[in-house]
Short mmCIF file of C-alpha atoms in Angstrom, two decimals:
data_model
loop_
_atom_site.label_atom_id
_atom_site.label_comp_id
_atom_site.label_asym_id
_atom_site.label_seq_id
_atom_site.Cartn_x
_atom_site.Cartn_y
_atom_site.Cartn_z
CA UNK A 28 31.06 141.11 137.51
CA UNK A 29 33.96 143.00 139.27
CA UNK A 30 35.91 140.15 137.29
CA UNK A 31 35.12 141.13 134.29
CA UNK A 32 34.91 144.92 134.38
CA UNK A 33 38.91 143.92 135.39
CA UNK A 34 39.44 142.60 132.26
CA UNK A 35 37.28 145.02 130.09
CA UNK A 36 39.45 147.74 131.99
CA UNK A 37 43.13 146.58 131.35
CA UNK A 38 41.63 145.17 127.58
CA UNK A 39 40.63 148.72 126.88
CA UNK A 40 43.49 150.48 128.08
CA UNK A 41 46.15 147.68 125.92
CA UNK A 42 43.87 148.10 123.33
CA UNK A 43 44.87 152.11 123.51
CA UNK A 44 47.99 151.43 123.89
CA UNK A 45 48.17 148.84 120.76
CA UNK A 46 47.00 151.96 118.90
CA UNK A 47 48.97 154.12 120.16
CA UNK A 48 52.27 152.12 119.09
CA UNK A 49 50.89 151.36 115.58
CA UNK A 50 52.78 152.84 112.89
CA UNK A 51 50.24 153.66 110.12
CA UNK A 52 51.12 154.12 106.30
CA UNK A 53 50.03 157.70 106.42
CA UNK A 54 51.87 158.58 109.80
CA UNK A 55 55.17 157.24 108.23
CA UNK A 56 54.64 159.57 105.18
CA UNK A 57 53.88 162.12 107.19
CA UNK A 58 56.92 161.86 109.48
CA UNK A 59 59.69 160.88 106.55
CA UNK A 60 58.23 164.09 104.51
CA UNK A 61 58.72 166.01 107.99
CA UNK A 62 62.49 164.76 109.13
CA UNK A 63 63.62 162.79 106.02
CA UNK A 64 67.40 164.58 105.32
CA UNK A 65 66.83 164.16 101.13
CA UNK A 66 63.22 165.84 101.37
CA UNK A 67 64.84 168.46 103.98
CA UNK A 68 67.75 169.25 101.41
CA UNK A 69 65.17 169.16 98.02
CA UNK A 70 63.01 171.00 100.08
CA UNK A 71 65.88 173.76 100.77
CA UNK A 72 66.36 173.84 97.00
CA UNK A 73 63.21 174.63 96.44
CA UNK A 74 63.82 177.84 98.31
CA UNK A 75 66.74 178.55 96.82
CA UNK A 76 65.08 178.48 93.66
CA UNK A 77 61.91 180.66 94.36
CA UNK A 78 64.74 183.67 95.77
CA UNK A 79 66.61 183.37 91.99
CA UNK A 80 62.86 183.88 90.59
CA UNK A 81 61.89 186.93 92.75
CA UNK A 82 62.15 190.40 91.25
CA UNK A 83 64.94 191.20 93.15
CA UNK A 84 67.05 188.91 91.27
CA UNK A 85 65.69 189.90 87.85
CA UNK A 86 67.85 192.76 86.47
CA UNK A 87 64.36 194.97 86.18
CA UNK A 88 65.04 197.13 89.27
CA UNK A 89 67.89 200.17 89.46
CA UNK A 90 70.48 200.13 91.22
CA UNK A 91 71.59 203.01 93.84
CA UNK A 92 74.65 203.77 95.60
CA UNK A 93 75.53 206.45 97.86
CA UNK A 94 79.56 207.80 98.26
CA UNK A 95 80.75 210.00 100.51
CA UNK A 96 84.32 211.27 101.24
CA UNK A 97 86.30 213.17 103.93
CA UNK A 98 89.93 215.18 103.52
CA UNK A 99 91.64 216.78 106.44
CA UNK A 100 94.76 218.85 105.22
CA UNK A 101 97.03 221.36 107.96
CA UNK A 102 99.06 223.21 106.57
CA UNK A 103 103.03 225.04 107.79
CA UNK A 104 104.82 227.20 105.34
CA UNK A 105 107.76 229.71 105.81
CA UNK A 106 107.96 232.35 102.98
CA UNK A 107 110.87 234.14 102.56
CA UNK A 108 110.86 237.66 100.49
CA UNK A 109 114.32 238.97 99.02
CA UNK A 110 115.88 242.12 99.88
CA UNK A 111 115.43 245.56 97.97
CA UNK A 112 117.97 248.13 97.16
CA UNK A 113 117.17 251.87 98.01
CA UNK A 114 118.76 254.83 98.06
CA UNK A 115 120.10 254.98 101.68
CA UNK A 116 120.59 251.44 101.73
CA UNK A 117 119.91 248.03 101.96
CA UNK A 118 116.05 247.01 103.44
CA UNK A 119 114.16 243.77 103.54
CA UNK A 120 110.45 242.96 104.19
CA UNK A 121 109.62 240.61 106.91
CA UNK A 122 108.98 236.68 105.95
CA UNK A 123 105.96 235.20 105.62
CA UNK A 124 105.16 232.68 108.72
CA UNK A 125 101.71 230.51 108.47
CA UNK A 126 101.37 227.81 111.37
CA UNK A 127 98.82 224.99 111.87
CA UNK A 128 96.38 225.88 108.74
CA UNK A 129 94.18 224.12 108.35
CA UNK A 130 91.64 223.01 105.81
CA UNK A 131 89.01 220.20 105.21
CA UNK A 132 86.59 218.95 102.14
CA UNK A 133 83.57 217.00 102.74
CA UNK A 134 81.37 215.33 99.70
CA UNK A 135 78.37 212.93 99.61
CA UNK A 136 76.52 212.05 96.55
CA UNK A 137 74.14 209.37 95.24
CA UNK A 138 74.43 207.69 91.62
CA UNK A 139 71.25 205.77 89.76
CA UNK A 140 71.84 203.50 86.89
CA UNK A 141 68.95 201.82 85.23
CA UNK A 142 68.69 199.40 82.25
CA UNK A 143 65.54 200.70 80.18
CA UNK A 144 66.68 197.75 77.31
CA UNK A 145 69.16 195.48 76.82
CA UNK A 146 67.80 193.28 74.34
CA UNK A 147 65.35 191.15 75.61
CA UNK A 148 68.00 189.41 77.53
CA UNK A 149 66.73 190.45 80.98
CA UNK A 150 63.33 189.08 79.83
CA UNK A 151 63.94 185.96 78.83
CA UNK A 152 66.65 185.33 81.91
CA UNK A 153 63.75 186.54 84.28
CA UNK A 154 61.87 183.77 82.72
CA UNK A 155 64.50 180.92 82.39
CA UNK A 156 64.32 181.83 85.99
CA UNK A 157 60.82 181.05 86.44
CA UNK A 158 61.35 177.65 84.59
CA UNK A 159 63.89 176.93 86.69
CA UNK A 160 62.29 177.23 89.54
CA UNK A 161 59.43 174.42 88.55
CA UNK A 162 62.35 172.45 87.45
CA UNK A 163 63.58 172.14 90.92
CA UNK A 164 60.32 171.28 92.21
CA UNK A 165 59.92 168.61 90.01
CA UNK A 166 63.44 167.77 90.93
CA UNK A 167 61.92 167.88 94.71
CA UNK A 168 58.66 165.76 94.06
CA UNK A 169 61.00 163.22 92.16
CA UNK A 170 62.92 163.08 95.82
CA UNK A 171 59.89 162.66 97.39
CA UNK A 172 58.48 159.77 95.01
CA UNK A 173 62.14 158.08 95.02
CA UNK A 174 62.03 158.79 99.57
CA UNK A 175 58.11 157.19 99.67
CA UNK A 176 59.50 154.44 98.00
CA UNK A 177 62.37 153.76 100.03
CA UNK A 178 60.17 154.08 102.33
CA UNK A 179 57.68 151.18 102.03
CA UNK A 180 60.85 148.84 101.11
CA UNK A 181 61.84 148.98 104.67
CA UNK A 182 57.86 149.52 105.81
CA UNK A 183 56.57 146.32 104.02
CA UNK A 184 59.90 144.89 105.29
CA UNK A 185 59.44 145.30 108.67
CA UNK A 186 55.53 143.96 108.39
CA UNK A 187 56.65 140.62 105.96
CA UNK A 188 59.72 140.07 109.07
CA UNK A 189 56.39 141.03 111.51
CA UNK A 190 54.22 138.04 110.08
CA UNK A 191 57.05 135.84 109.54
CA UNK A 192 58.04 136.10 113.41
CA UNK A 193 54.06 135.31 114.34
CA UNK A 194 54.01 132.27 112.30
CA UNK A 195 57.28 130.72 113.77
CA UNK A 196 56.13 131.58 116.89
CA UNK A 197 52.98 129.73 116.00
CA UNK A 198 55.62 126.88 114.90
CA UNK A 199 57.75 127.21 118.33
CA UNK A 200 54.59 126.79 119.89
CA UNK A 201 53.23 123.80 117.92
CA UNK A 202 56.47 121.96 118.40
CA UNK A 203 56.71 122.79 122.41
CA UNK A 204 52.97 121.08 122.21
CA UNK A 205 54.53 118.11 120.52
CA UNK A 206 57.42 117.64 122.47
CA UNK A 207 55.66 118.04 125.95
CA UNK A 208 53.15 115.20 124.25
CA UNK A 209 56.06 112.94 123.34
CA UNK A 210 57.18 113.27 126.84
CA UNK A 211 53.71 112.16 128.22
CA UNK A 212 53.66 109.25 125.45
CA UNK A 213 56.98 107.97 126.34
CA UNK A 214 56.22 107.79 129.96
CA UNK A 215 53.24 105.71 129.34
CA UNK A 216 54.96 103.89 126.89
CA UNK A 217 53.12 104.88 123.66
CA UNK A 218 56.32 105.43 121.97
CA UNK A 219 60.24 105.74 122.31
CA UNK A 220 62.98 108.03 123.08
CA UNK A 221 63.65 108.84 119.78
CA UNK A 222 60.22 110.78 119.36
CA UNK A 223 61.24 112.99 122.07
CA UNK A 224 64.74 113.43 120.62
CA UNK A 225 63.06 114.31 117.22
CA UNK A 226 60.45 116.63 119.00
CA UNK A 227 63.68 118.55 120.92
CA UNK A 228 65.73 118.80 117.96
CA UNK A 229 62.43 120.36 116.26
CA UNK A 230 61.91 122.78 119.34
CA UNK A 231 65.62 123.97 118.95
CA UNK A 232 65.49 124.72 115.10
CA UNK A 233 61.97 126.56 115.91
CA UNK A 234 63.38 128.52 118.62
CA UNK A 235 66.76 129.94 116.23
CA UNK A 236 64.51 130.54 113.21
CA UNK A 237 62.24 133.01 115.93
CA UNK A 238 65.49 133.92 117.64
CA UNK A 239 66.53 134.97 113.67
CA UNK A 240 63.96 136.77 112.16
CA UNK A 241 63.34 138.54 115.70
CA UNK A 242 66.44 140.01 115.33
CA UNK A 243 66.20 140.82 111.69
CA UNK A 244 63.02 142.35 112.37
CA UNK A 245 64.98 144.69 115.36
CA UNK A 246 67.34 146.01 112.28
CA UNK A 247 64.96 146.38 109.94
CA UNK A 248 62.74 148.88 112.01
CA UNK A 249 66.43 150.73 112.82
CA UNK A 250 66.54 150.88 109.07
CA UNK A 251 63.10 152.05 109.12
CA UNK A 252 63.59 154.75 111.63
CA UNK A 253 66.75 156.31 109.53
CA UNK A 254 64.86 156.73 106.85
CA UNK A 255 61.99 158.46 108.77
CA UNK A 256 65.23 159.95 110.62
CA UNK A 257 63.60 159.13 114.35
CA UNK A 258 65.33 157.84 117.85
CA UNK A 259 67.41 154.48 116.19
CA UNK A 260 65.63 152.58 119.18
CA UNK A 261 61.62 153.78 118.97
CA UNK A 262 59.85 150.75 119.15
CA UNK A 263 56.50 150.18 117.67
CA UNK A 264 54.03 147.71 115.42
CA UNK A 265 53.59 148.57 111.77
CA UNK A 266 50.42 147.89 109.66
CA UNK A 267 50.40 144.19 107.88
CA UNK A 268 47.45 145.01 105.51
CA UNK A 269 47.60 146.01 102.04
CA UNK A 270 45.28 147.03 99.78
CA UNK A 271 45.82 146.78 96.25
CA UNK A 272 45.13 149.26 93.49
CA UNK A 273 42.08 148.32 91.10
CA UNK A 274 43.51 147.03 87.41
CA UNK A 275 40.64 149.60 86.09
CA UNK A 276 42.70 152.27 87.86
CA UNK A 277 45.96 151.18 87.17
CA UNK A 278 44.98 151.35 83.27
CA UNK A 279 43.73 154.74 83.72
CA UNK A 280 47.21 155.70 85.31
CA UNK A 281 49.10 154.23 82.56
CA UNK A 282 47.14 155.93 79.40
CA UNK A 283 48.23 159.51 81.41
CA UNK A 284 51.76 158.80 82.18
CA UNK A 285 53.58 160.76 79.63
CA UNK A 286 51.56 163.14 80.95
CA UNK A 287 52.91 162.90 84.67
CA UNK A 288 55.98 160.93 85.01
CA UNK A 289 58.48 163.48 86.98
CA UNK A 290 61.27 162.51 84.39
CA UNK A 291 59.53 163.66 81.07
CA UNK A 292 58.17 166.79 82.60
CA UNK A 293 61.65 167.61 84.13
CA UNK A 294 63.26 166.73 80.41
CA UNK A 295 60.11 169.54 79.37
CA UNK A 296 61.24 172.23 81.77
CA UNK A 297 64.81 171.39 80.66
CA UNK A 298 63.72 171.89 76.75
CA UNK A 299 62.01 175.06 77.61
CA UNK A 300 65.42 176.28 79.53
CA UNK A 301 67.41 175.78 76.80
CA UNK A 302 64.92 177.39 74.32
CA UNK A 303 65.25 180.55 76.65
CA UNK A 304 68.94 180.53 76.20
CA UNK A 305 68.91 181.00 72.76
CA UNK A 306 66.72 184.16 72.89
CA UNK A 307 69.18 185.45 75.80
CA UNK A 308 71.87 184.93 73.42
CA UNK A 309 70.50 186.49 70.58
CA UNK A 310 69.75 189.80 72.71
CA UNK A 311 73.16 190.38 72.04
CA UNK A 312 72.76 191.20 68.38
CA UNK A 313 70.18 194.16 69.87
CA UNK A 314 71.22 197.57 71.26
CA UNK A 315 70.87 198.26 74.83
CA UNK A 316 69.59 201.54 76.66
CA UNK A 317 70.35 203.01 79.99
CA UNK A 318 69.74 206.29 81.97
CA UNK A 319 72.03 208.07 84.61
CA UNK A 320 71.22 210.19 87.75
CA UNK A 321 73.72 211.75 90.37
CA UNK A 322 72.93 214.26 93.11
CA UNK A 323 76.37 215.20 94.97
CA UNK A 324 77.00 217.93 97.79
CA UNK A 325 79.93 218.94 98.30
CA UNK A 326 81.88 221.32 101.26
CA UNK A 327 85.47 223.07 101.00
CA UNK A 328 86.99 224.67 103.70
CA UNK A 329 90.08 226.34 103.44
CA UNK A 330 93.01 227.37 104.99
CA UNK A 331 94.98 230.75 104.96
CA UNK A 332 97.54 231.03 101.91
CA UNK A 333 99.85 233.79 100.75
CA UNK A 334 100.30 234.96 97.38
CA UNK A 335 101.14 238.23 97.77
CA UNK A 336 104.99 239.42 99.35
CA UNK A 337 103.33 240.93 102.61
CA UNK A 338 99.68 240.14 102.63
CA UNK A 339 97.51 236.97 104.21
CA UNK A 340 94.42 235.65 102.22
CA UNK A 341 91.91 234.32 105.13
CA UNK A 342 90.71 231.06 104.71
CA UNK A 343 86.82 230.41 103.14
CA UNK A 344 83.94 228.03 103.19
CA UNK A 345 82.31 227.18 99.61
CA UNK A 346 79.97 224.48 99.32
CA UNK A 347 77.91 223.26 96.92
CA UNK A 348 74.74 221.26 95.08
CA UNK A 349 74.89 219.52 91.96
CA UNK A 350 71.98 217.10 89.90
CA UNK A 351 73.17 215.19 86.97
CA UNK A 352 70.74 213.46 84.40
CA UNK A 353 71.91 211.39 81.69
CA UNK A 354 71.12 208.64 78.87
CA UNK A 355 73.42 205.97 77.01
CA UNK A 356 72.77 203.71 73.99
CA UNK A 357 75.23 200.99 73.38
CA UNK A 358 74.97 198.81 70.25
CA UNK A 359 78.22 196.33 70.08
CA UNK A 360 77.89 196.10 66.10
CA UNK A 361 80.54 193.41 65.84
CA UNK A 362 82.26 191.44 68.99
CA UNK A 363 84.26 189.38 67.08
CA UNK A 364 81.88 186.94 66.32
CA UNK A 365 80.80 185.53 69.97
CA UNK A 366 77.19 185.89 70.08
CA UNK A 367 77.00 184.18 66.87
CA UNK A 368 78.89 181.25 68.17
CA UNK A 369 76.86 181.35 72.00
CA UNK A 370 73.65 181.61 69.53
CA UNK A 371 74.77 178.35 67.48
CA UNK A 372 75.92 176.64 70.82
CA UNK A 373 71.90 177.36 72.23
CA UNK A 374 70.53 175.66 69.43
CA UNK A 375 72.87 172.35 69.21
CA UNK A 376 71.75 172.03 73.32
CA UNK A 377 68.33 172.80 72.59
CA UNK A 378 68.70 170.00 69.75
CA UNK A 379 70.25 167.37 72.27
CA UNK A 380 67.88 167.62 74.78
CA UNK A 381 65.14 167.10 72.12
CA UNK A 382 66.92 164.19 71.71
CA UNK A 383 67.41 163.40 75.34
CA UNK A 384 63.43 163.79 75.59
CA UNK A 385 62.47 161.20 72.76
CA UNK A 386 64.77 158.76 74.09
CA UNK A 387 63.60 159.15 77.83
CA UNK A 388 59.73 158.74 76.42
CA UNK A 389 60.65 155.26 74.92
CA UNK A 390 62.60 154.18 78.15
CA UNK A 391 59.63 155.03 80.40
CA UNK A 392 57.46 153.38 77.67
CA UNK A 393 59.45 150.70 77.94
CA UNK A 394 59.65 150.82 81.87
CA UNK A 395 55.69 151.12 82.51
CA UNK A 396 55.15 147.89 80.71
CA UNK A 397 58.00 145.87 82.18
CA UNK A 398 56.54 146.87 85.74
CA UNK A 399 53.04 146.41 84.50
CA UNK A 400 54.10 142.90 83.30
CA UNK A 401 56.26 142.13 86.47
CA UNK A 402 53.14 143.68 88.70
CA UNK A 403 50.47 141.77 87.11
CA UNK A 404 52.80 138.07 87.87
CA UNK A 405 53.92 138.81 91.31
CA UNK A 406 49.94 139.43 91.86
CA UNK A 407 49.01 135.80 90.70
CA UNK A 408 51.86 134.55 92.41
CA UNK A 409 50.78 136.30 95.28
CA UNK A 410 46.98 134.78 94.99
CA UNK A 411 48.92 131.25 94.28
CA UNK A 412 50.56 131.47 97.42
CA UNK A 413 47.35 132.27 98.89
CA UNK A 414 45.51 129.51 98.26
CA UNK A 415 48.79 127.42 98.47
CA UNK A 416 48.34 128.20 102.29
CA UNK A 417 44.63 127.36 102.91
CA UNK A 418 45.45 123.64 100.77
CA UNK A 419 48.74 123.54 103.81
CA UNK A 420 46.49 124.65 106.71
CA UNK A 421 43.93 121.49 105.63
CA UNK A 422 46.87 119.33 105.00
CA UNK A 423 48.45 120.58 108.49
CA UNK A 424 44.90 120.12 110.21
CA UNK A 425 44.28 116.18 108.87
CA UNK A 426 48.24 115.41 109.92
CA UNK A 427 47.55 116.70 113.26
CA UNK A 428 44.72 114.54 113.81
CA UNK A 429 46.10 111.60 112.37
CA UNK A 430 49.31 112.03 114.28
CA UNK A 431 47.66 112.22 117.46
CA UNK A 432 45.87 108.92 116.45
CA UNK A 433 49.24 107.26 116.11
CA UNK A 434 48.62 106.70 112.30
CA UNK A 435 51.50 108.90 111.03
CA UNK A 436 54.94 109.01 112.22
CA UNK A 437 56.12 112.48 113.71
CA UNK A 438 58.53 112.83 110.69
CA UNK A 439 55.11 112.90 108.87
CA UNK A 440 54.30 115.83 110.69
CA UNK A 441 57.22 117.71 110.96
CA UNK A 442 57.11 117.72 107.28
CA UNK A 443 53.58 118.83 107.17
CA UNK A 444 54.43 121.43 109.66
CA UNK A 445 57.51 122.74 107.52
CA UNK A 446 54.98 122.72 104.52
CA UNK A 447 52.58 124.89 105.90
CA UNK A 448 55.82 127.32 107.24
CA UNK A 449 56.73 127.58 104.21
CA UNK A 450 53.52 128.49 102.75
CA UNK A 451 52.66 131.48 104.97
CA UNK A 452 55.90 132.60 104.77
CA UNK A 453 56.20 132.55 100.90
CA UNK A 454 52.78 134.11 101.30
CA UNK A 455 54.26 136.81 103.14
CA UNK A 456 56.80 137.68 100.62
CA UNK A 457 54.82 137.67 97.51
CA UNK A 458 52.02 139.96 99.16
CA UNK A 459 55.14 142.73 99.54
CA UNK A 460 56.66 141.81 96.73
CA UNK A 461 53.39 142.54 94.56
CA UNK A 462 52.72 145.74 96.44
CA UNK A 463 56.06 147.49 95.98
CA UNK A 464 55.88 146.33 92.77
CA UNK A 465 52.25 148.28 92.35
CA UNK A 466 54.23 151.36 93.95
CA UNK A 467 56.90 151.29 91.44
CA UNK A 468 54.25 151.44 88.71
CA UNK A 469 52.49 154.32 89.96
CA UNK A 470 55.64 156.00 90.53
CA UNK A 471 56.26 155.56 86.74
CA UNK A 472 52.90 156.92 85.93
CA UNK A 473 53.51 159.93 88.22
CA UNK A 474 50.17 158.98 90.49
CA UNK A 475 52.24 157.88 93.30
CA UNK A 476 51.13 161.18 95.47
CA UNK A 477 47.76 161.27 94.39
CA UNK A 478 46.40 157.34 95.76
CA UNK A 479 45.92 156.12 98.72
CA UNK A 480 48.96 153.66 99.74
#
């Protein structure tokens, strides 16, 4: 008993462990929609967009500025008065002498300008705005979508390379059996050297194809963790099962897509964008009205000064309050012809990326039933392969026994061995193959956020 509750104690704590290094689906979207530089940068866009959209950036609010101003000024004059003749002679008045006068003005004011009308224009900018903002988060969910999908080409990667390693491993082991068996045979003299040279040469090429895909299995979980943008080095298991989405589903998906693929409803906003330009450029042929405020203060102080031969003014302090209100209506009547021509330029753009949209329907058309097409064979491949490997694991079983009978040769084997190594490992690659294929047709039919992967 004190065995056993041994084992159930180090089982239970590997077991956590096991968990604890498994690399789920959901925890890999989780973490590439968390670190993943593309998403970080679409998601920064994103931002960028919703502060263009905000009020503050709409042209509806005033504007107000203060000013204010300073002037220092001293002032040194010398004025000289000319002589007068009088009857007992010549007398002269004393000059003017003004030192170090000094004098100063001081103003501060605020000015308000606000746009009652200018045409429309503001309005429809403020809502090009707003259109552009759920462009860019299309643009972001189409990063996403594109990221997820990068993602599970290096996910399913790492679990094909995963299985691949534990069935030549299985085949390493197999032909270690076999070659420890020849050894036994020869020394009893059952058979010859040659089996054992055929059973090491065997165990070699066993041991390089596990040495092989070990090591491609080592890169591709460094490709992994770039994508998920994670230490280069974190080491850890990855989930081998897949579950595939029902055809009943899948049909569903497909009668909706024009409804959800990411590149029709971007080539939508985009329509709508340029159908907002035209009305911004026709708010030129429209007057535009704005009003005017100003409240100044303003503060003189000035300096002595002499105007009269003989006689000082003293300096004096004046300030003073002033309130301005005013309106303006503009109407450019004629500019030379330049709205007309932005106006006609609106439309031909509006008219291309009709255009653009039509064209970009068919292609996804066109795209949805190539990947349908392509999904639906790689799936009966996939179920070939399948049974492919049960026939090779009977095949493999019957060789086995007849080989240790000593009514097959061990080329016999080998070559049912190789059979059934082949078959799991084909296996292996049409079961990804299928699924990223499934992924690439709900991306298509925009339901690639909304299922369970």
């Amino acid at each position: 008993m004190k065995k056993l509750y041994i084992i159930l104690f180090f089982g239970f704590y590997s077991g956590l462990f096991a968990q604890d290094n498994l690399l789920t689906k959901e925890a890999a979207i989780s973490i590439a929609l968390e670190n993943n530089f593309g998403i970080k940068i679409a998601k920064n866009q994103v931002e960028v967009a919703d502060n263009n959209r905000s009020i503050l950036n709409s042209g509806y609010l005033p504007s107000l500025t203060g000013v204010a101003g300073a002037n220092y000024n001293e002032l040194n004059s010398n004025t000289e008065y000319p002589g007068q003749f009088e009857a007992d002679g010549v007398t002269s008045r004393a000059d003017l002498e003004i030192n170090h006068a000094e004098s100063q003005t001081y103003n501060a004011g605020l000015n308000l300008n606000y746009t009652l009308f200018d045409g429309l224009g503001r309005f429809y900018t403020y809502k090009q705005l707003k259109e552009q903002y759920q462009l860019t988060e299309l643009q972001a969910r189409e990063t996403i979508e594109n990221t997820i999908v990068q993602l599970f080409s290096v996910y399913y990667q790492v679990a094909q390379l995963t299985e691949n390693a534990n069935v030549l491993k299985q085949a390493l082991e197999i032909s270690k059996d076999r070659y420890i068996r020849a050894e036994y045979s020869f020394e009893y003299g059952q058979n010859t050297k040659l089996d054992i040279l055929n059973a090491q040469v065997d165990v070699t090429n066993d041991s390089i194809s596990f040495l092989n895909v070990q090591q491609q299995l080592v890169n591709a979980k460094r490709d992994l963790n770039v994508v998920l943008n994670q230490d280069l080095n974190k080491v850890y298991q990855v989930d081998t099962l897949v579950v595939f989405t029902p055809s009943i589903e899948l049909t569903d998906h497909m009668a909706l897509a024009k409804q959800n693929n990411v590149s029709l409803l971007q080539a939508e906003k985009n329509l709508k964008i340029n159908e907002y330009d035209i009305k911004v450029g026709k708010s030129g042929y429209l007057p535009a009205l704005g009003l005017t405020g100003s409240y100044g203060w303003n503060l003189n102080q000035s300096a002595a000064s002499s105007f009269i031969p003989g006689q000082v003014i003293p300096g004096s302090n004046r300030d003073s309050y002033n309130l301005g209100l005013g309106a303006s209506l503009t109407w450019n009547l004629f500019d030379g012809g330049s709205t007309a021509v932005t106006v006609k330029n609106a439309k031909i753009a509006y008219k291309n990326q009709e255009i653009v949209k039509q064209q970009l329907g068919v292609e996804v058309e066109r795209d949805i039933q190539n990947a349908k097409t392509i999904y639906e064979n790689l799936l009966k491949i996939y179920q070939i392969q399948e049974q492919n490997v049960i026939t090779n694991e009977n095949n493999f079983a019957r060789s086995k026994e007849q080989f240790q009978l000593g009514r097959i040769t061990s080329i016999e084997f080998r070559q049912a061995q190789i059979n059934l190594l082949n078959a799991e490992t084909n296996k292996n690659l049409a079961k990804y193959d299928a699924k990223l294929s499934e992924l690439q047709l709900l991306q298509l039919t925009g339901q690639l956020l909304n299922v369970n992967l």
